[in-house]
PDB file of C-alpha atoms in Angstrom:
ATOM      1  CA  ASP W   1       2.275  18.363   5.972  1.00 67.00           C
ATOM      2  CA  ALA W   2       2.432  15.448   8.429  1.00 78.00           C
ATOM      3  CA  ARG W   3       4.139  12.326   7.125  1.00 92.00           C
ATOM      4  CA  VAL W   4       5.022   8.852   8.274  1.00 95.00           C
ATOM      5  CA  THR W   5       8.766   8.530   8.855  1.00 97.00           C
ATOM      6  CA  GLN W   6      10.890   5.394   8.706  1.00 97.00           C
ATOM      7  CA  THR W   7      14.474   4.609   9.660  1.00 97.00           C
ATOM      8  CA  PRO W   8      16.836   3.502   8.342  1.00 97.00           C
ATOM      9  CA  ARG W   9      16.090   4.313   4.707  1.00 97.00           C
ATOM     10  CA  HIS W  10      18.638   1.760   3.510  1.00 97.00           C
ATOM     11  CA  LYS W  11      20.162  -1.241   5.203  1.00 97.00           C
ATOM     12  CA  VAL W  12      22.737  -3.719   3.943  1.00 97.00           C
ATOM     13  CA  THR W  13      23.501  -6.621   6.227  1.00 97.00           C
ATOM     14  CA  GLU W  14      24.826 -10.108   6.156  1.00 97.00           C
ATOM     15  CA  MET W  15      22.767 -13.244   6.477  1.00 97.00           C
ATOM     16  CA  GLY W  16      22.152 -14.164  10.100  1.00 97.00           C
ATOM     17  CA  GLN W  17      22.304 -10.623  11.439  1.00 97.00           C
ATOM     18  CA  GLU W  18      19.438  -8.927  13.279  1.00 97.00           C
ATOM     19  CA  VAL W  19      17.655  -6.117  11.483  1.00 98.00           C
ATOM     20  CA  THR W  20      15.458  -3.550  13.211  1.00 98.00           C
ATOM     21  CA  MET W  21      13.291  -1.132  11.251  1.00 98.00           C
ATOM     22  CA  ARG W  22      11.485   1.782  12.891  1.00 98.00           C
ATOM     23  CA  CYS W  23       8.403   3.729  12.000  1.00 97.00           C
ATOM     24  CA  GLN W  24       6.907   6.904  13.402  1.00 97.00           C
ATOM     25  CA  PRO W  25       3.233   7.162  12.442  1.00 95.00           C
ATOM     26  CA  ILE W  26       1.478  10.440  11.833  1.00 93.00           C
ATOM     27  CA  LEU W  27       0.576  12.040  15.161  1.00 91.00           C
ATOM     28  CA  GLY W  28      -2.961  11.068  16.119  1.00 87.00           C
ATOM     29  CA  HIS W  29      -3.127   8.027  13.866  1.00 88.00           C
ATOM     30  CA  ASN W  30      -3.980   4.923  15.847  1.00 85.00           C
ATOM     31  CA  THR W  31      -3.566   2.226  13.202  1.00 88.00           C
ATOM     32  CA  VAL W  32      -0.160   1.163  11.917  1.00 92.00           C
ATOM     33  CA  PHE W  33       0.557  -1.297   9.115  1.00 93.00           C
ATOM     34  CA  TRP W  34       3.756  -3.034   7.992  1.00 96.00           C
ATOM     35  CA  TYR W  35       4.067  -4.049   4.311  1.00 95.00           C
ATOM     36  CA  ARG W  36       6.776  -5.752   2.344  1.00 95.00           C
ATOM     37  CA  GLN W  37       7.233  -4.973  -1.344  1.00 94.00           C
ATOM     38  CA  THR W  38       9.147  -7.127  -3.797  1.00 89.00           C
ATOM     39  CA  MET W  39       9.024  -7.270  -7.571  1.00 78.00           C
ATOM     40  CA  MET W  40       7.454 -10.696  -7.473  1.00 67.00           C
ATOM     41  CA  GLN W  41       4.921 -10.312  -4.660  1.00 68.00           C
ATOM     42  CA  GLY W  42       3.777  -6.720  -4.889  1.00 81.00           C
ATOM     43  CA  LEU W  43       2.599  -5.227  -1.588  1.00 89.00           C
ATOM     44  CA  GLU W  44       2.225  -7.845   1.130  1.00 89.00           C
ATOM     45  CA  LEU W  45       0.664  -6.998   4.486  1.00 90.00           C
ATOM     46  CA  LEU W  46       2.855  -8.370   7.257  1.00 93.00           C
ATOM     47  CA  ALA W  47       1.153  -7.071  10.403  1.00 92.00           C
ATOM     48  CA  TYR W  48      -0.917  -4.256  11.766  1.00 89.00           C
ATOM     49  CA  PHE W  49      -1.758  -2.589  15.043  1.00 89.00           C
ATOM     50  CA  ARG W  50      -4.586  -0.532  16.427  1.00 86.00           C
ATOM     51  CA  ASN W  51      -4.091   1.527  19.549  1.00 86.00           C
ATOM     52  CA  ARG W  52      -0.728  -0.272  19.874  1.00 87.00           C
ATOM     53  CA  ALA W  53      -2.345  -3.712  20.080  1.00 87.00           C
ATOM     54  CA  PRO W  54      -1.511  -6.240  17.367  1.00 87.00           C
ATOM     55  CA  LEU W  55      -4.599  -7.090  15.327  1.00 84.00           C
ATOM     56  CA  ASP W  56      -3.243  -9.364  12.662  1.00 84.00           C
ATOM     57  CA  ASP W  57       0.236 -10.688  11.997  1.00 84.00           C
ATOM     58  CA  SER W  58      -0.751 -13.652   9.870  1.00 84.00           C
ATOM     59  CA  GLY W  59       1.295 -12.364   6.954  1.00 85.00           C
ATOM     60  CA  MET W  60       4.514 -12.461   8.905  1.00 89.00           C
ATOM     61  CA  PRO W  61       6.923 -15.424   9.193  1.00 87.00           C
ATOM     62  CA  LYS W  62       6.662 -15.963  12.937  1.00 86.00           C
ATOM     63  CA  ASP W  63       9.927 -17.787  13.373  1.00 92.00           C
ATOM     64  CA  ARG W  64      12.089 -14.821  12.417  1.00 95.00           C
ATOM     65  CA  PHE W  65       9.922 -11.704  12.278  1.00 96.00           C
ATOM     66  CA  SER W  66       8.450  -9.737  15.167  1.00 95.00           C
ATOM     67  CA  ALA W  67       6.517  -6.472  15.265  1.00 95.00           C
ATOM     68  CA  GLU W  68       5.840  -4.244  18.241  1.00 93.00           C
ATOM     69  CA  MET W  69       4.556  -0.817  19.190  1.00 92.00           C
ATOM     70  CA  PRO W  70       6.357   0.223  22.363  1.00 91.00           C
ATOM     71  CA  ASP W  71       4.430   3.497  22.366  1.00 91.00           C
ATOM     72  CA  ALA W  72       2.047   5.462  20.189  1.00 89.00           C
ATOM     73  CA  THR W  73       4.877   7.203  18.326  1.00 92.00           C
ATOM     74  CA  LEU W  74       7.018   4.177  17.481  1.00 95.00           C
ATOM     75  CA  ALA W  75       6.466   0.890  15.684  1.00 96.00           C
ATOM     76  CA  THR W  76       9.274  -1.607  15.119  1.00 96.00           C
ATOM     77  CA  LEU W  77       9.771  -4.568  12.812  1.00 97.00           C
ATOM     78  CA  LYS W  78      12.595  -6.959  13.596  1.00 97.00           C
ATOM     79  CA  ILE W  79      14.079  -9.791  11.606  1.00 97.00           C
ATOM     80  CA  GLN W  80      16.292 -12.250  13.452  1.00 96.00           C
ATOM     81  CA  PRO W  81      18.103 -13.984  11.855  1.00 96.00           C
ATOM     82  CA  SER W  82      17.890 -12.280   8.491  1.00 96.00           C
ATOM     83  CA  GLU W  83      18.061 -14.257   5.227  1.00 96.00           C
ATOM     84  CA  PRO W  84      18.722 -13.203   1.620  1.00 96.00           C
ATOM     85  CA  ARG W  85      15.072 -13.828   0.743  1.00 94.00           C
ATOM     86  CA  ASP W  86      14.124 -11.051   3.179  1.00 95.00           C
ATOM     87  CA  SER W  87      15.627  -8.505   0.787  1.00 96.00           C
ATOM     88  CA  ALA W  88      12.804  -6.125  -0.087  1.00 96.00           C
ATOM     89  CA  VAL W  89      11.426  -2.680   0.639  1.00 97.00           C
ATOM     90  CA  TYR W  90       9.536  -2.540   3.920  1.00 97.00           C
ATOM     91  CA  PHE W  91       6.845   0.114   4.195  1.00 97.00           C
ATOM     92  CA  CYS W  92       5.072   1.342   7.246  1.00 96.00           C
ATOM     93  CA  ALA W  93       1.688   3.028   6.851  1.00 94.00           C
ATOM     94  CA  SER W  94      -0.582   4.720   9.353  1.00 92.00           C
ATOM     95  CA  GLY W  95      -4.185   5.770   9.350  1.00 87.00           C
ATOM     96  CA  PRO W  96      -6.782   7.412  11.537  1.00 80.00           C
ATOM     97  CA  VAL W  97      -9.632   5.152  12.521  1.00 68.00           C
ATOM     98  CA  GLY W  98     -13.101   6.399  13.161  1.00 60.00           C
ATOM     99  CA  GLY W  99     -16.134   6.610  10.942  1.00 50.00           C
ATOM    100  CA  TYR W 100     -15.046   6.494   7.320  1.00 52.00           C
ATOM    101  CA  GLN W 101     -11.362   7.123   7.891  1.00 54.00           C
ATOM    102  CA  GLU W 102      -9.742   4.088   6.281  1.00 66.00           C
ATOM    103  CA  THR W 103      -7.113   5.966   4.294  1.00 81.00           C
ATOM    104  CA  GLN W 104      -3.572   4.738   4.855  1.00 87.00           C
ATOM    105  CA  TYR W 105      -0.532   6.976   4.444  1.00 91.00           C
ATOM    106  CA  PHE W 106       2.767   5.321   3.616  1.00 94.00           C
ATOM    107  CA  GLY W 107       6.229   6.081   4.899  1.00 96.00           C
ATOM    108  CA  PRO W 108       9.237   6.300   2.536  1.00 96.00           C
ATOM    109  CA  GLY W 109      10.213   2.690   3.182  1.00 96.00           C
ATOM    110  CA  THR W 110      13.342   0.862   4.324  1.00 97.00           C
ATOM    111  CA  ARG W 111      15.254  -0.775   1.497  1.00 97.00           C
ATOM    112  CA  LEU W 112      16.810  -3.934   2.931  1.00 97.00           C
ATOM    113  CA  LEU W 113      19.490  -6.003   1.275  1.00 97.00           C
ATOM    114  CA  VAL W 114      20.616  -9.183   2.981  1.00 97.00           C
ATOM    115  CA  LEU W 115      23.808 -10.624   1.532  1.00 96.00           C
TER     116      LEU W 115
ATOM    117  CA  GLY Y   1      -9.945 -15.602   0.960  1.00 64.00           C
ATOM    118  CA  GLU Y   2     -10.067 -11.938  -0.011  1.00 79.00           C
ATOM    119  CA  ASN Y   3      -8.500 -11.166  -3.351  1.00 89.00           C
ATOM    120  CA  VAL Y   4      -8.135  -8.203  -5.698  1.00 94.00           C
ATOM    121  CA  GLU Y   5      -7.188  -8.785  -9.319  1.00 96.00           C
ATOM    122  CA  GLN Y   6      -5.777  -5.918 -11.355  1.00 97.00           C
ATOM    123  CA  HIS Y   7      -5.374  -5.598 -15.128  1.00 96.00           C
ATOM    124  CA  PRO Y   8      -3.387  -4.902 -17.155  1.00 97.00           C
ATOM    125  CA  SER Y   9      -0.020  -5.448 -15.537  1.00 95.00           C
ATOM    126  CA  THR Y  10       1.592  -3.014 -17.960  1.00 96.00           C
ATOM    127  CA  LEU Y  11       0.084  -0.237 -20.050  1.00 97.00           C
ATOM    128  CA  SER Y  12       1.760   2.017 -22.569  1.00 97.00           C
ATOM    129  CA  VAL Y  13      -0.076   5.032 -23.971  1.00 97.00           C
ATOM    130  CA  GLN Y  14       0.773   8.078 -26.032  1.00 97.00           C
ATOM    131  CA  GLU Y  15       0.834  11.401 -24.246  1.00 97.00           C
ATOM    132  CA  GLY Y  16      -2.623  12.937 -24.379  1.00 97.00           C
ATOM    133  CA  ASP Y  17      -4.438   9.617 -24.661  1.00 97.00           C
ATOM    134  CA  SER Y  18      -6.551   8.085 -21.911  1.00 97.00           C
ATOM    135  CA  ALA Y  19      -5.545   5.168 -19.677  1.00 98.00           C
ATOM    136  CA  VAL Y  20      -7.876   2.752 -17.950  1.00 98.00           C
ATOM    137  CA  ILE Y  21      -6.909   0.284 -15.224  1.00 98.00           C
ATOM    138  CA  LYS Y  22      -9.414  -2.261 -13.965  1.00 98.00           C
ATOM    139  CA  CYS Y  23      -9.722  -4.170 -10.696  1.00 97.00           C
ATOM    140  CA  THR Y  24     -12.027  -6.929  -9.528  1.00 97.00           C
ATOM    141  CA  TYR Y  25     -12.557  -7.822  -5.878  1.00 95.00           C
ATOM    142  CA  SER Y  26     -13.850 -10.994  -4.314  1.00 93.00           C
ATOM    143  CA  ASP Y  27     -15.195  -9.859  -0.939  1.00 89.00           C
ATOM    144  CA  SER Y  28     -18.731  -8.563  -1.453  1.00 89.00           C
ATOM    145  CA  ALA Y  29     -18.510  -6.782   1.912  1.00 88.00           C
ATOM    146  CA  SER Y  30     -15.779  -4.470   0.610  1.00 89.00           C
ATOM    147  CA  ASN Y  31     -16.928  -0.877   0.639  1.00 88.00           C
ATOM    148  CA  TYR Y  32     -13.825   1.304   0.359  1.00 89.00           C
ATOM    149  CA  PHE Y  33     -11.622   1.391  -2.765  1.00 93.00           C
ATOM    150  CA  PRO Y  34      -8.485   3.562  -2.854  1.00 93.00           C
ATOM    151  CA  TRP Y  35      -5.977   3.964  -5.663  1.00 96.00           C
ATOM    152  CA  TYR Y  36      -2.311   4.554  -5.009  1.00 96.00           C
ATOM    153  CA  LYS Y  37       0.385   5.841  -7.343  1.00 96.00           C
ATOM    154  CA  GLN Y  38       3.971   4.778  -6.795  1.00 95.00           C
ATOM    155  CA  GLU Y  39       6.786   6.466  -8.667  1.00 94.00           C
ATOM    156  CA  LEU Y  40      10.112   4.687  -8.997  1.00 90.00           C
ATOM    157  CA  GLY Y  41      11.868   4.498  -5.631  1.00 89.00           C
ATOM    158  CA  LYS Y  42       9.099   6.390  -3.847  1.00 93.00           C
ATOM    159  CA  ARG Y  43       6.295   5.566  -1.458  1.00 94.00           C
ATOM    160  CA  PRO Y  44       2.777   4.665  -2.623  1.00 94.00           C
ATOM    161  CA  GLN Y  45       0.630   7.798  -2.504  1.00 94.00           C
ATOM    162  CA  LEU Y  46      -3.136   7.956  -2.406  1.00 93.00           C
ATOM    163  CA  ILE Y  47      -4.489   9.666  -5.514  1.00 95.00           C
ATOM    164  CA  ILE Y  48      -8.212   9.012  -5.289  1.00 95.00           C
ATOM    165  CA  ASP Y  49     -10.643   6.798  -3.417  1.00 92.00           C
ATOM    166  CA  ILE Y  50     -14.287   5.859  -3.627  1.00 92.00           C
ATOM    167  CA  ARG Y  51     -16.778   4.481  -1.165  1.00 88.00           C
ATOM    168  CA  SER Y  52     -19.527   2.054  -1.984  1.00 82.00           C
ATOM    169  CA  ASN Y  53     -22.319   4.592  -1.664  1.00 82.00           C
ATOM    170  CA  VAL Y  54     -21.260   6.338  -4.895  1.00 82.00           C
ATOM    171  CA  GLY Y  55     -20.699   5.040  -8.406  1.00 89.00           C
ATOM    172  CA  GLU Y  56     -18.181   7.568  -9.683  1.00 93.00           C
ATOM    173  CA  LYS Y  57     -15.771  10.148  -8.394  1.00 93.00           C
ATOM    174  CA  LYS Y  58     -13.630  12.664 -10.319  1.00 95.00           C
ATOM    175  CA  ASP Y  59     -10.636  14.754  -9.443  1.00 93.00           C
ATOM    176  CA  GLN Y  60      -9.340  16.806 -12.380  1.00 95.00           C
ATOM    177  CA  ARG Y  61      -7.882  14.313 -14.888  1.00 96.00           C
ATOM    178  CA  ILE Y  62      -8.505  11.180 -12.830  1.00 97.00           C
ATOM    179  CA  ALA Y  63     -11.758   9.401 -12.122  1.00 97.00           C
ATOM    180  CA  VAL Y  64     -12.778   6.162 -10.509  1.00 97.00           C
ATOM    181  CA  THR Y  65     -15.920   4.175 -11.258  1.00 96.00           C
ATOM    182  CA  LEU Y  66     -17.422   1.421  -9.147  1.00 95.00           C
ATOM    183  CA  ASN Y  67     -19.809  -1.355 -10.117  1.00 94.00           C
ATOM    184  CA  LYS Y  68     -20.818  -3.122  -6.913  1.00 92.00           C
ATOM    185  CA  THR Y  69     -22.981  -5.671  -8.674  1.00 92.00           C
ATOM    186  CA  ALA Y  70     -20.095  -6.864 -10.814  1.00 93.00           C
ATOM    187  CA  LYS Y  71     -17.561  -6.242  -8.022  1.00 94.00           C
ATOM    188  CA  HIS Y  72     -15.228  -4.210 -10.122  1.00 95.00           C
ATOM    189  CA  PHE Y  73     -13.839  -0.709 -10.137  1.00 97.00           C
ATOM    190  CA  SER Y  74     -11.684   1.209 -12.576  1.00 98.00           C
ATOM    191  CA  LEU Y  75      -9.256   4.116 -12.678  1.00 98.00           C
ATOM    192  CA  HIS Y  76      -9.489   6.466 -15.634  1.00 98.00           C
ATOM    193  CA  ILE Y  77      -6.752   8.972 -16.441  1.00 98.00           C
ATOM    194  CA  THR Y  78      -7.495  11.424 -19.239  1.00 97.00           C
ATOM    195  CA  GLU Y  79      -5.058  13.616 -21.177  1.00 97.00           C
ATOM    196  CA  THR Y  80      -2.135  11.589 -19.876  1.00 97.00           C
ATOM    197  CA  GLN Y  81       1.198  13.304 -19.282  1.00 97.00           C
ATOM    198  CA  PRO Y  82       4.709  11.827 -18.923  1.00 96.00           C
ATOM    199  CA  GLU Y  83       4.588  12.522 -15.173  1.00 96.00           C
ATOM    200  CA  ASP Y  84       1.671  10.083 -14.931  1.00 97.00           C
ATOM    201  CA  SER Y  85       4.171   7.288 -15.616  1.00 97.00           C
ATOM    202  CA  ALA Y  86       4.286   5.156 -12.463  1.00 96.00           C
ATOM    203  CA  VAL Y  87       2.926   1.949 -10.935  1.00 96.00           C
ATOM    204  CA  TYR Y  88      -0.711   2.190  -9.893  1.00 97.00           C
ATOM    205  CA  PHE Y  89      -2.219  -0.034  -7.206  1.00 96.00           C
ATOM    206  CA  CYS Y  90      -5.870  -0.571  -6.501  1.00 96.00           C
ATOM    207  CA  ALA Y  91      -7.074  -1.819  -3.134  1.00 93.00           C
ATOM    208  CA  ALA Y  92     -10.266  -2.863  -1.403  1.00 92.00           C
ATOM    209  CA  SER Y  93     -11.315  -2.799   2.217  1.00 87.00           C
ATOM    210  CA  ARG Y  94     -14.394  -3.419   4.271  1.00 80.00           C
ATOM    211  CA  MET Y  95     -15.595  -0.804   6.729  1.00 66.00           C
ATOM    212  CA  ASP Y  96     -15.427  -2.944   9.818  1.00 68.00           C
ATOM    213  CA  SER Y  97     -13.013  -3.552  12.644  1.00 59.00           C
ATOM    214  CA  SER Y  98     -10.246  -4.813  10.382  1.00 63.00           C
ATOM    215  CA  TYR Y  99      -9.648  -1.789   8.101  1.00 69.00           C
ATOM    216  CA  LYS Y 100      -7.261  -4.034   6.205  1.00 79.00           C
ATOM    217  CA  LEU Y 101      -6.487  -3.057   2.594  1.00 86.00           C
ATOM    218  CA  ILE Y 102      -6.178  -5.859   0.061  1.00 88.00           C
ATOM    219  CA  PHE Y 103      -3.986  -4.636  -2.787  1.00 92.00           C
ATOM    220  CA  GLY Y 104      -4.000  -5.552  -6.433  1.00 94.00           C
ATOM    221  CA  SER Y 105      -0.746  -6.580  -8.065  1.00 93.00           C
ATOM    222  CA  GLY Y 106      -0.119  -3.202  -9.687  1.00 95.00           C
ATOM    223  CA  THR Y 107      -0.131  -1.723 -13.201  1.00 96.00           C
ATOM    224  CA  ARG Y 108       2.965  -0.167 -14.651  1.00 96.00           C
ATOM    225  CA  LEU Y 109       1.848   2.799 -16.751  1.00 97.00           C
ATOM    226  CA  LEU Y 110       4.197   4.322 -19.298  1.00 97.00           C
ATOM    227  CA  VAL Y 111       3.196   7.545 -21.002  1.00 97.00           C
ATOM    228  CA  ARG Y 112       5.229   8.075 -24.146  1.00 96.00           C
ATOM    229  CA  PRO Y 113       6.018  11.717 -25.011  1.00 92.00           C
TER     230      PRO Y 113
END
């Protein structure tokens, strides 16, 4: 049963520190999404990639957040510098694209706490 | 912009009763509507989806209905069980180059034993 994996699962850091979150999409999936989940905002789309190219990052604060896909098996989301308001669960999701294949499969998430 | 509204935000039912969650979307070009279930501390998991070329889809105790004219779709859970307790999210997407899902705000379902 192929699954999206994310590391780390939990991260506690201090304000101002850099945070890097990693995602390994399901093998063969060519679309990767980054979401942020908080109690107040639900599931927010931050950015997404197809075939490693960024398609939309309009949901992401550009001054401190950056997302990349160095290769087909790794997506990263960085926050620099981190702030307490960034505390949330960050989910990565991947999906196959082609025909009617819009289904997205979520990773377990990275729970981030910025003190 | 694109928007999906979901109601109710919380729902409490007695075990064995039915639960209905409703969503309305704004983008008339949307043609794919998945539902995700998220248990506490876990990832959202796809439980059922429907495409715009059908009006209803069933999978055991869950069903989804779609009314394209009114731009709304609903999740129906029959014979609810305590393990159905979770947050349910609806979403809408258009079958074009974006494949972006627009999520509703979630419904917290509590099934009382």
